[in-house]
Coordinates of C-alpha atoms in Angstrom, one line a residue:
X16 CA 133.3 129.1 103.5
X17 CA 134.5 125.6 102.4
X18 CA 133.4 124.3 99.0
X19 CA 132.1 120.8 98.4
X20 CA 135.2 119.5 96.7
X21 CA 137.5 120.7 99.5
X22 CA 135.2 119.1 102.1
X23 CA 135.3 115.8 100.2
X24 CA 139.1 115.8 99.9
X25 CA 139.7 116.9 103.5
X26 CA 137.3 114.2 104.9
X27 CA 138.8 111.5 102.6
X28 CA 142.3 112.4 103.7
X29 CA 141.3 112.4 107.3
X30 CA 140.1 108.8 106.9
X31 CA 143.3 108.0 105.0
X32 CA 141.3 106.8 102.0
X33 CA 142.6 106.9 98.5
X34 CA 140.4 108.3 95.7
X35 CA 139.8 104.9 94.3
X36 CA 138.9 103.4 97.7
X37 CA 136.3 106.2 98.2
X38 CA 135.0 105.6 94.8
X39 CA 134.5 101.9 95.5
X40 CA 132.7 102.7 98.7
X41 CA 130.3 105.0 96.8
X42 CA 130.0 103.0 93.6
X43 CA 131.7 105.6 91.4
X44 CA 135.1 105.7 89.6
X45 CA 138.3 107.3 90.9
X46 CA 137.9 109.8 88.0
X47 CA 134.5 110.8 89.4
X48 CA 136.0 111.4 92.9
X49 CA 138.7 113.5 91.3
X50 CA 136.1 115.5 89.5
X51 CA 134.2 116.1 92.8
X52 CA 137.4 117.2 94.6
X53 CA 138.4 119.6 91.8
X54 CA 135.0 121.2 91.6
X55 CA 134.1 119.8 88.2
X56 CA 131.2 117.8 89.2
X57 CA 128.5 117.5 91.9
X58 CA 126.9 114.1 92.7
X59 CA 123.3 113.1 92.3
X60 CA 121.2 112.6 95.5
X61 CA 121.8 108.9 95.9
X62 CA 125.6 109.2 95.3
X63 CA 125.8 112.2 97.7
X64 CA 124.1 110.0 100.4
X65 CA 126.7 107.2 99.8
X66 CA 129.5 109.8 99.8
X67 CA 128.3 111.3 103.1
X68 CA 128.1 107.9 104.7
X69 CA 131.5 106.8 103.5
X70 CA 133.1 110.0 104.8
X71 CA 131.2 110.0 108.1
X72 CA 129.7 113.4 107.5
X73 CA 126.1 114.6 106.8
X74 CA 124.6 115.5 103.5
X75 CA 123.8 119.0 104.9
X76 CA 127.5 119.6 105.5
X77 CA 128.5 118.5 101.9
X78 CA 125.7 120.4 100.2
X79 CA 126.1 123.7 102.1
X80 CA 129.3 125.7 101.6
X81 CA 128.4 127.8 104.6
X82 CA 128.2 124.8 106.9
X83 CA 131.4 124.0 108.8
X84 CA 130.1 121.3 111.1
X85 CA 130.5 117.8 109.5
X86 CA 127.8 116.5 111.8
X87 CA 125.3 119.3 111.1
X88 CA 121.8 117.8 110.9
X89 CA 122.8 114.3 111.9
X90 CA 119.7 113.9 114.1
X91 CA 117.4 114.8 111.2
X92 CA 118.9 112.9 108.4
X93 CA 117.3 109.5 109.0
X94 CA 113.8 111.2 109.0
X95 CA 114.6 113.2 105.8
X96 CA 115.9 110.0 104.1
X97 CA 112.8 108.1 105.1
X98 CA 110.6 110.8 103.6
X99 CA 112.7 110.8 100.4
X100 CA 112.4 107.0 100.0
X101 CA 108.6 107.2 100.4
X102 CA 107.7 110.5 98.8
X103 CA 110.7 111.4 96.7
X104 CA 112.7 114.6 96.6
X105 CA 109.8 116.8 97.3
X106 CA 109.0 114.8 100.4
X107 CA 112.5 115.1 101.6
X108 CA 112.4 118.8 101.1
X109 CA 109.1 119.1 103.0
X110 CA 110.4 117.0 105.9
X111 CA 113.6 119.0 106.1
X112 CA 111.5 122.2 106.1
X113 CA 109.3 120.9 108.9
X114 CA 112.2 120.0 111.1
X115 CA 114.0 123.2 110.3
X116 CA 110.9 125.3 111.2
X117 CA 110.7 123.6 114.6
X118 CA 114.4 124.0 115.5
X119 CA 113.4 127.1 117.5
X120 CA 111.7 124.8 120.0
X121 CA 115.2 123.8 121.1
X122 CA 116.6 127.3 121.5
X123 CA 117.5 128.4 124.9
X124 CA 117.0 125.0 126.5
X125 CA 118.7 121.7 126.5
X126 CA 117.0 118.5 125.4
X127 CA 118.6 115.1 125.7
X128 CA 119.3 113.1 122.5
X129 CA 116.4 110.8 123.4
X130 CA 114.0 113.8 123.8
X131 CA 115.1 115.2 120.4
X132 CA 114.7 111.7 118.8
X133 CA 111.2 111.5 120.3
X134 CA 110.3 114.9 118.9
X135 CA 111.7 114.1 115.4
X136 CA 109.8 110.8 115.4
X137 CA 106.5 112.5 116.4
X138 CA 106.9 115.1 113.6
X139 CA 107.9 112.4 111.1
X140 CA 104.9 110.2 112.1
X141 CA 102.5 113.1 111.8
X142 CA 104.0 114.0 108.4
X143 CA 103.7 110.4 107.0
X144 CA 100.1 110.0 108.3
X145 CA 99.0 113.3 106.7
X146 CA 100.7 112.5 103.4
X147 CA 99.1 109.1 103.3
X148 CA 95.7 110.6 104.2
X149 CA 96.1 113.2 101.4
X150 CA 97.0 110.4 98.9
X151 CA 93.9 108.4 99.8
X152 CA 91.6 111.4 99.7
X153 CA 93.0 113.4 96.8
X154 CA 95.1 110.8 94.9
X155 CA 94.2 109.1 91.6
X156 CA 91.1 106.9 91.9
X157 CA 91.4 103.5 90.2
X158 CA 88.4 102.7 88.0

């Protein structure tokens, strides 16, 4: 089990980045990076995304101490991020849940990356269409 701060430091050092360089890439101070690495602080969602991008790892890897794969969830992240941008944190959680629930479809077989992408796109499209329909039907009515 590797903690968030250790993951940040290990990934940063593997890229041969200094704390200040990483901070500049993420829009935070060197002091903030030090605080992340020493376990004193955990970033907000937007900063976590920037941190994951700068380090070349996924947000799932950084958020989950039990996750040892820096690329865990790489296929799903763009779809989860799109849901977050459109529907907020709750939308991202819903999309992540949908994709997680359907992981069993891949068990025991092998799908190409293109096939996985097609599946994720189909689930994402269905999610967005249904959310929009619900907004139109049950959302606030302008007077």
